[in-house]
Short mmCIF file of N, CA and C in Angstrom, two decimals:
data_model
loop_
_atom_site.label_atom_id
_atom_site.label_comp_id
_atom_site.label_asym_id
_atom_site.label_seq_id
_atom_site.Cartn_x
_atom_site.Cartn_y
_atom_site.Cartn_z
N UNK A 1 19.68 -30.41 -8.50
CA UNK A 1 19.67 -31.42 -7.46
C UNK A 1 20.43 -32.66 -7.94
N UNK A 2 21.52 -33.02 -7.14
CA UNK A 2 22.19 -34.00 -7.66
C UNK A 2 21.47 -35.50 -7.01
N UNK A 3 21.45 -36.50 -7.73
CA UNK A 3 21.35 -37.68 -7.42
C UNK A 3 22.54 -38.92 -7.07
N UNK A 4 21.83 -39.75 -6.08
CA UNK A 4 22.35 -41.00 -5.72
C UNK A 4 23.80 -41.63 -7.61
N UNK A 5 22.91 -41.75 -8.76
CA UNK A 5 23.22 -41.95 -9.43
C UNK A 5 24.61 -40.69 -10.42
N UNK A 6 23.72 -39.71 -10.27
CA UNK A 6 25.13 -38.94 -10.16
C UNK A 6 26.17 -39.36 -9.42
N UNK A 7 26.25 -39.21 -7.74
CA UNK A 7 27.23 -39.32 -7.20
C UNK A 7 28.23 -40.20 -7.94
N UNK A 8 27.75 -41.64 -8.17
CA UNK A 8 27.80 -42.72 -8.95
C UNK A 8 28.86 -42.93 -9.88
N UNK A 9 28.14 -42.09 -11.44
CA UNK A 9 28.49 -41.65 -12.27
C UNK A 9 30.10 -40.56 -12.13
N UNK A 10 30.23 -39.97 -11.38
CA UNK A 10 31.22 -38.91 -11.41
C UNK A 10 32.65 -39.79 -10.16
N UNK A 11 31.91 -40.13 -9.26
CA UNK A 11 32.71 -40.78 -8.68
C UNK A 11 33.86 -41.97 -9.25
N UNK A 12 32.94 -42.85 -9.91
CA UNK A 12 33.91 -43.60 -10.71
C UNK A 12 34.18 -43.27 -11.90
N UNK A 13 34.36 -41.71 -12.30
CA UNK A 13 35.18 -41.28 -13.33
C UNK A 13 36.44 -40.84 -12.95
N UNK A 14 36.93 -40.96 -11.40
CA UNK A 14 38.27 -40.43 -10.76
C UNK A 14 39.10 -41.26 -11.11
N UNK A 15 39.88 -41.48 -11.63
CA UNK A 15 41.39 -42.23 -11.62
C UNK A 15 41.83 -43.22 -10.07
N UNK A 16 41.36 -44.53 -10.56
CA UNK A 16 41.86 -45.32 -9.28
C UNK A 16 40.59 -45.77 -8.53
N UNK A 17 39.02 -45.16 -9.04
CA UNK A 17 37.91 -45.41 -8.37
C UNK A 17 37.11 -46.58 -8.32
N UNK A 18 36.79 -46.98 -7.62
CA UNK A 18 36.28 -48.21 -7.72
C UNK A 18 34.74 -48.45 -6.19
N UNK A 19 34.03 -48.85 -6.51
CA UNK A 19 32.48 -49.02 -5.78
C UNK A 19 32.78 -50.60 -4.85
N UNK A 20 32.32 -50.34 -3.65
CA UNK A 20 32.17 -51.61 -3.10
C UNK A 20 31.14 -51.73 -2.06
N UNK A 21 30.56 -52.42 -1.44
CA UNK A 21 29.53 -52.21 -0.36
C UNK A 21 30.10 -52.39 0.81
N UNK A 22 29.69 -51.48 1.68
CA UNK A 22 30.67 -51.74 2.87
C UNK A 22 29.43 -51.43 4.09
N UNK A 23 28.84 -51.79 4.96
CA UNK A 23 28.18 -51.53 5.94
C UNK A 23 26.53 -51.59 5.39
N UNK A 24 26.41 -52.13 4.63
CA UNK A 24 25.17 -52.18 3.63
C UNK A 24 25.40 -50.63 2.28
N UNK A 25 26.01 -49.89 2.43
CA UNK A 25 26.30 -49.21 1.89
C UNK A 25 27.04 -48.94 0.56
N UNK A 26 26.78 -47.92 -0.49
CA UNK A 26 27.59 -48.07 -1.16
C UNK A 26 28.72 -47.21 -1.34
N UNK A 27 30.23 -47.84 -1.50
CA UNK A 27 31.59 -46.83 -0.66
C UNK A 27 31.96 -46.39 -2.32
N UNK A 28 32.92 -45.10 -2.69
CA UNK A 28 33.64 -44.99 -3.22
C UNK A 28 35.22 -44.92 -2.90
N UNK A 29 35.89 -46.00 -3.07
CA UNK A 29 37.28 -45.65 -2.64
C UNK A 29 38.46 -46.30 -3.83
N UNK A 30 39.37 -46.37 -3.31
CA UNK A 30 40.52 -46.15 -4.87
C UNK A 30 41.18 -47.69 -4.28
N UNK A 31 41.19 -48.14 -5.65
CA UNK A 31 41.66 -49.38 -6.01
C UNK A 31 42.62 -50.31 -5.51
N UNK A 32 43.58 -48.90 -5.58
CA UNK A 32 44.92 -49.17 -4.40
C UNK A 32 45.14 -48.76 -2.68
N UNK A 33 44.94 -49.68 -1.95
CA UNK A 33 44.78 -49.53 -0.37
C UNK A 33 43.65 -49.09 0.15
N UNK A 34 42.31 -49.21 -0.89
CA UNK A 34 40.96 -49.13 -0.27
C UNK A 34 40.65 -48.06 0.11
N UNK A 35 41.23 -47.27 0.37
CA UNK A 35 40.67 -45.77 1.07
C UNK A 35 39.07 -45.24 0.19
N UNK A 36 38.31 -44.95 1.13
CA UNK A 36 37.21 -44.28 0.81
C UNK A 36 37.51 -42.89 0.72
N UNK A 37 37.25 -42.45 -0.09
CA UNK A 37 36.87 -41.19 -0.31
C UNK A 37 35.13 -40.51 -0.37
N UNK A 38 34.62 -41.70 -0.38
CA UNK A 38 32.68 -41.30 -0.61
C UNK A 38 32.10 -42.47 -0.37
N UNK A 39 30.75 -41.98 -0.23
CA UNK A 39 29.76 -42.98 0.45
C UNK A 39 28.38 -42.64 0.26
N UNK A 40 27.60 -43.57 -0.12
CA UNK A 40 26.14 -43.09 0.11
C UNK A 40 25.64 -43.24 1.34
N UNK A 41 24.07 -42.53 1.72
CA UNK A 41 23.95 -42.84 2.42
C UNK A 41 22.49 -44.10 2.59
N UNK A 42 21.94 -44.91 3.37
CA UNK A 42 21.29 -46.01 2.87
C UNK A 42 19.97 -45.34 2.44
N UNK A 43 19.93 -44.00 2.56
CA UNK A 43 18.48 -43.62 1.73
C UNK A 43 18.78 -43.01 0.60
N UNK A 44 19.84 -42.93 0.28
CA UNK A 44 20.25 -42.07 -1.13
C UNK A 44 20.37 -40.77 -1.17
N UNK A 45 20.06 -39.87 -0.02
CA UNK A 45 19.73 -38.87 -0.10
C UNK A 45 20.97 -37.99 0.31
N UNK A 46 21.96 -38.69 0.85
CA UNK A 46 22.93 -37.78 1.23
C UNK A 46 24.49 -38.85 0.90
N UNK A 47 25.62 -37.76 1.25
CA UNK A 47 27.01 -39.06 0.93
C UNK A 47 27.82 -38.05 1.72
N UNK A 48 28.57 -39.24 2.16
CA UNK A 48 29.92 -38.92 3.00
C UNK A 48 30.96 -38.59 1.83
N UNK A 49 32.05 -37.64 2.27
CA UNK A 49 32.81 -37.15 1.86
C UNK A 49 33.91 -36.96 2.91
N UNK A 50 35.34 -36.98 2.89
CA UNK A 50 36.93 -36.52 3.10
C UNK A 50 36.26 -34.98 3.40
N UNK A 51 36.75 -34.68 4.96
CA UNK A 51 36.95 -33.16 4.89
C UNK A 51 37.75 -33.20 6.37
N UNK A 52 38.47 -31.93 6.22
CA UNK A 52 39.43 -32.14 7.45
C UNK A 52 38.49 -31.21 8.60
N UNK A 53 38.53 -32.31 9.81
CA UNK A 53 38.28 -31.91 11.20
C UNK A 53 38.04 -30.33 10.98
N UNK A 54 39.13 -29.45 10.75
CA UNK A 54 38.83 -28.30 11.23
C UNK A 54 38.29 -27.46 10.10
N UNK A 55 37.71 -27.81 8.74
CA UNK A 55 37.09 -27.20 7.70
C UNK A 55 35.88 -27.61 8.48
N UNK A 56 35.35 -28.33 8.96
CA UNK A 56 33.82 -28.84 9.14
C UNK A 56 32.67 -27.80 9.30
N UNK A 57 33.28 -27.14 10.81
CA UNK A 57 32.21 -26.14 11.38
C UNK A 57 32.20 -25.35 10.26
N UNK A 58 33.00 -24.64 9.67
CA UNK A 58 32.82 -23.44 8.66
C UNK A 58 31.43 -23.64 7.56
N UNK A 59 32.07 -25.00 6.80
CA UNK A 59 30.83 -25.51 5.97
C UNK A 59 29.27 -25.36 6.49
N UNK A 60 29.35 -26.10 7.50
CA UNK A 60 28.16 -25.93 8.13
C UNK A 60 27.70 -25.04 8.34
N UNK A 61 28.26 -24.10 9.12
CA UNK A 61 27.37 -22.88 9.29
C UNK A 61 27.40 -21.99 8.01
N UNK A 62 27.90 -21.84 7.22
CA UNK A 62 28.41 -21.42 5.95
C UNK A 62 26.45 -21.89 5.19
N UNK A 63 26.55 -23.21 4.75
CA UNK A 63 25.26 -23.73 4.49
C UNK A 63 24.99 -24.67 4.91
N UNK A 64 23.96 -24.68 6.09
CA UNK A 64 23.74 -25.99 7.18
C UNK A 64 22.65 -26.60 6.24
N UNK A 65 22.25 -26.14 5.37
CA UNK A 65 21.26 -26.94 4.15
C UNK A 65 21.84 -27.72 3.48
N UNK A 66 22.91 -27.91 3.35
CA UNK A 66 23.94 -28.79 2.33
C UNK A 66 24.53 -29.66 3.14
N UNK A 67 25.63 -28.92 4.27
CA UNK A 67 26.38 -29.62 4.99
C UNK A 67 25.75 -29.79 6.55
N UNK A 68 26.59 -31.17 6.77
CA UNK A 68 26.10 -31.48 8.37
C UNK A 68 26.82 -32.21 8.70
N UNK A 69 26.88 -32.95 10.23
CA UNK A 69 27.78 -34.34 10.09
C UNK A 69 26.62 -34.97 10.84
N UNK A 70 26.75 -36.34 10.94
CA UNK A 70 25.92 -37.55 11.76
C UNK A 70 26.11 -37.89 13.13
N UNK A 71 25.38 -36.90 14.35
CA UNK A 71 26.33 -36.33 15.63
C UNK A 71 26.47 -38.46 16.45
N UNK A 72 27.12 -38.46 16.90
CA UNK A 72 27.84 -39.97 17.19
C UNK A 72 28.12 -40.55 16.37
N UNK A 73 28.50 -40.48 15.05
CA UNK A 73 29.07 -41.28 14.07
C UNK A 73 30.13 -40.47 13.62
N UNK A 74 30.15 -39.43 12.81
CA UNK A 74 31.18 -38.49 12.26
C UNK A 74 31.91 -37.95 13.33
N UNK A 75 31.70 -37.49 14.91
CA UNK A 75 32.75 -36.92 15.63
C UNK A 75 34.16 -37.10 15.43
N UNK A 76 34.14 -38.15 15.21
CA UNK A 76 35.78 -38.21 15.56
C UNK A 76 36.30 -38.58 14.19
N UNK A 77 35.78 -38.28 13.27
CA UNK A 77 36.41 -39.02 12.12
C UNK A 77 36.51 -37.64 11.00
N UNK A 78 37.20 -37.17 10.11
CA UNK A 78 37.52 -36.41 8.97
C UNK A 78 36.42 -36.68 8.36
N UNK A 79 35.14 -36.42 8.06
CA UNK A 79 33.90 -36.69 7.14
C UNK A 79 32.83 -35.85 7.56
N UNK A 80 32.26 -35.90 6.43
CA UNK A 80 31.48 -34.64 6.26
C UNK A 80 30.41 -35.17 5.45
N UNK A 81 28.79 -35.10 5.71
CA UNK A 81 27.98 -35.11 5.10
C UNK A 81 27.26 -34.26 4.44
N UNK A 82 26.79 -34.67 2.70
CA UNK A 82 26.07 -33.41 2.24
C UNK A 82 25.14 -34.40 1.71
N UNK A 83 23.41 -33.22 1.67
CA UNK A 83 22.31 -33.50 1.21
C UNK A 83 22.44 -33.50 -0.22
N UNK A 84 22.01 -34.52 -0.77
CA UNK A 84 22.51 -34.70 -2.51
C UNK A 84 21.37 -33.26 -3.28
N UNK A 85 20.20 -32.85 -2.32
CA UNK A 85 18.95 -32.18 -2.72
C UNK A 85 19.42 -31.13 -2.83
N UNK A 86 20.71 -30.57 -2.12
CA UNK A 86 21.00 -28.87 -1.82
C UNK A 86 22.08 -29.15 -2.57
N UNK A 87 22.84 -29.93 -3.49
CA UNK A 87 23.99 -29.81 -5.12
C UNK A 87 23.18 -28.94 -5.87
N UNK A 88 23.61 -27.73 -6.46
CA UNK A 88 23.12 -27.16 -7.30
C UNK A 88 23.64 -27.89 -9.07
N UNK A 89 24.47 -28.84 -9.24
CA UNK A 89 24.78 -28.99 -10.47
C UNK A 89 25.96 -30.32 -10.01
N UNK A 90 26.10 -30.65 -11.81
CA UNK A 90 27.19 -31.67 -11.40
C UNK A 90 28.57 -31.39 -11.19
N UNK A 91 28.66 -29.94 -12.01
CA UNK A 91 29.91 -29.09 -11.36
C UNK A 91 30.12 -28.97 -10.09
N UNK A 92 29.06 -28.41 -9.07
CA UNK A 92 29.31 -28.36 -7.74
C UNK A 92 29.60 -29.65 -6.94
N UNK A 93 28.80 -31.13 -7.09
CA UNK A 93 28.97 -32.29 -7.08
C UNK A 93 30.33 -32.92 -7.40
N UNK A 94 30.88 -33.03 -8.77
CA UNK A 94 32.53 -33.09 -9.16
C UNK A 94 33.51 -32.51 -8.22
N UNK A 95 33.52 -30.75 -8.06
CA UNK A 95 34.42 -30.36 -6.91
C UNK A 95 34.01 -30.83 -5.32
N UNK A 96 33.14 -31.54 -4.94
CA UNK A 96 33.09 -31.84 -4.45
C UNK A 96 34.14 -32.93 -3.86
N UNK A 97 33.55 -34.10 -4.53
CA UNK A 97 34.03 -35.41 -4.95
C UNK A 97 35.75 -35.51 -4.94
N UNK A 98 36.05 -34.67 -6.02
CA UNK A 98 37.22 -34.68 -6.13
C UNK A 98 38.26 -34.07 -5.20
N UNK A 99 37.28 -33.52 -4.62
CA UNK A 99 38.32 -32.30 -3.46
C UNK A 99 38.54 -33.94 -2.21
N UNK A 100 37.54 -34.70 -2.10
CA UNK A 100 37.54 -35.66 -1.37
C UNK A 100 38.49 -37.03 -1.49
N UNK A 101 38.47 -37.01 -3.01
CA UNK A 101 39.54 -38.25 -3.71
C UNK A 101 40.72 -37.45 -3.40
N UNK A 102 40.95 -36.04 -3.74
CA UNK A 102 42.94 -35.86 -3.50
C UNK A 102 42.62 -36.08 -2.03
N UNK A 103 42.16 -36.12 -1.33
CA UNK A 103 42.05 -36.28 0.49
C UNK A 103 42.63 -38.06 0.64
N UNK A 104 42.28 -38.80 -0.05
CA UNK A 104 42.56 -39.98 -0.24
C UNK A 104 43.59 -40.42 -1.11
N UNK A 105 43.88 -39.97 -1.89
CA UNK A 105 44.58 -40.37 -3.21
C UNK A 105 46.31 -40.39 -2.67
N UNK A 106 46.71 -41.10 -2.98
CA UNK A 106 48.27 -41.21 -3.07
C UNK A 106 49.22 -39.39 -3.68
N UNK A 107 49.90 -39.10 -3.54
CA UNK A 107 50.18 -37.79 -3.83
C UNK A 107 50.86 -38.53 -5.71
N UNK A 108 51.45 -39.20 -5.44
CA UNK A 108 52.05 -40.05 -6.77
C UNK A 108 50.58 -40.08 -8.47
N UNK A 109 49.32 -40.30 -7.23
CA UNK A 109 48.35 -40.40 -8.66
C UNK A 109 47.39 -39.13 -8.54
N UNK A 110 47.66 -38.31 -7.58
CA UNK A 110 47.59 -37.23 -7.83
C UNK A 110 48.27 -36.05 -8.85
N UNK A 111 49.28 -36.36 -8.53
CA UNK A 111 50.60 -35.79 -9.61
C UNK A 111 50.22 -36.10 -10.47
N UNK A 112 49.79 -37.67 -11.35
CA UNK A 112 49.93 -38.04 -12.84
C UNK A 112 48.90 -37.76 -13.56
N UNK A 113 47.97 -36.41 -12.68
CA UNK A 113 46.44 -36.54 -13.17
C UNK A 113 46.21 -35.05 -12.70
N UNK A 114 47.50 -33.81 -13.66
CA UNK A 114 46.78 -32.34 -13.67
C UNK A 114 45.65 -31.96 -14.32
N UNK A 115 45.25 -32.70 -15.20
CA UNK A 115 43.87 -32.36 -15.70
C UNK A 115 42.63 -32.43 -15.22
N UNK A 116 43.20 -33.31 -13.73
CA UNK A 116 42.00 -32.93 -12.77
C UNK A 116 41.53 -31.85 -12.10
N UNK A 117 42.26 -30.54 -12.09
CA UNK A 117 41.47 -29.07 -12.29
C UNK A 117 40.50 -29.02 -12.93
N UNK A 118 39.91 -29.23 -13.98
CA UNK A 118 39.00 -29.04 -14.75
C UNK A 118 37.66 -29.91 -14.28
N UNK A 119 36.59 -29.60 -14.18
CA UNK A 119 35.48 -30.49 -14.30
C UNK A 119 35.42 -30.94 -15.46
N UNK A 120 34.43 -32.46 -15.75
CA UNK A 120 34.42 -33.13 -16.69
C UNK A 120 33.25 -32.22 -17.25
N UNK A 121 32.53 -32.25 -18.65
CA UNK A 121 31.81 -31.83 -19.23
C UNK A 121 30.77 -32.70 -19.93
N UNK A 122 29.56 -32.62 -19.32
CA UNK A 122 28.86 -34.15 -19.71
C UNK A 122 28.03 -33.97 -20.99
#
């Protein structure tokens, strides 16, 4: 089960990451041009993530225990919510995350950072 503080922790180990509060919330987005890539949510229990419009439904029905979206808030927007309770590990959490930062990331600091295949090893 991953935690609020995980998210945290792994999030601002991405290249360019940086924490700010945005809506009472706490955002993960990259340094340069603000883009969010992650978000908590105000109970801790879940975080927004980068996912494209048409990956959504799959996830969901795939594992509606993990994934969901927030029906009048997420419609119209690329994001995707997951329950931090249904992460089996910080591996699964990391690809997460990171699949969400290249969604955001400049292709330029994407490029300068192939070693981001790998999960970190804590």
């Amino acid at each position: 089960m991953a935690t609020a503080d995980d998210v945290r922790r792994l999030a601002l180990s991405l290249p360019g990451a940086m924490e700010k509060l945005a809506w009472g919330m706490p955002t993960f987005r990259l340094e340069r041009g603000g883009k969010i890539f992650a978000s908590l949510d105000d109970d801790d229990k879940a975080m927004g993530v980068k996912c494209p419009k048409e990956d959504r439904e799959g996830l969901i029905a795939s594992e509606p225990e993990k994934f969901f979206i927030r029906a009048g808030h997420d419609d119209n927007y690329a994001w995707l919510r997951v329950r931090l309770a249904a992460v089996e590990d910080d591996e699964e959490l990391y690809a997460i995350l990171l699949d969400s930062w290249r969604q955001a990331a400049p292709r330029r600091l994407v490029d300068a950072h192939p070693e981001l295949g790998q999960a970190p090893t804590s």
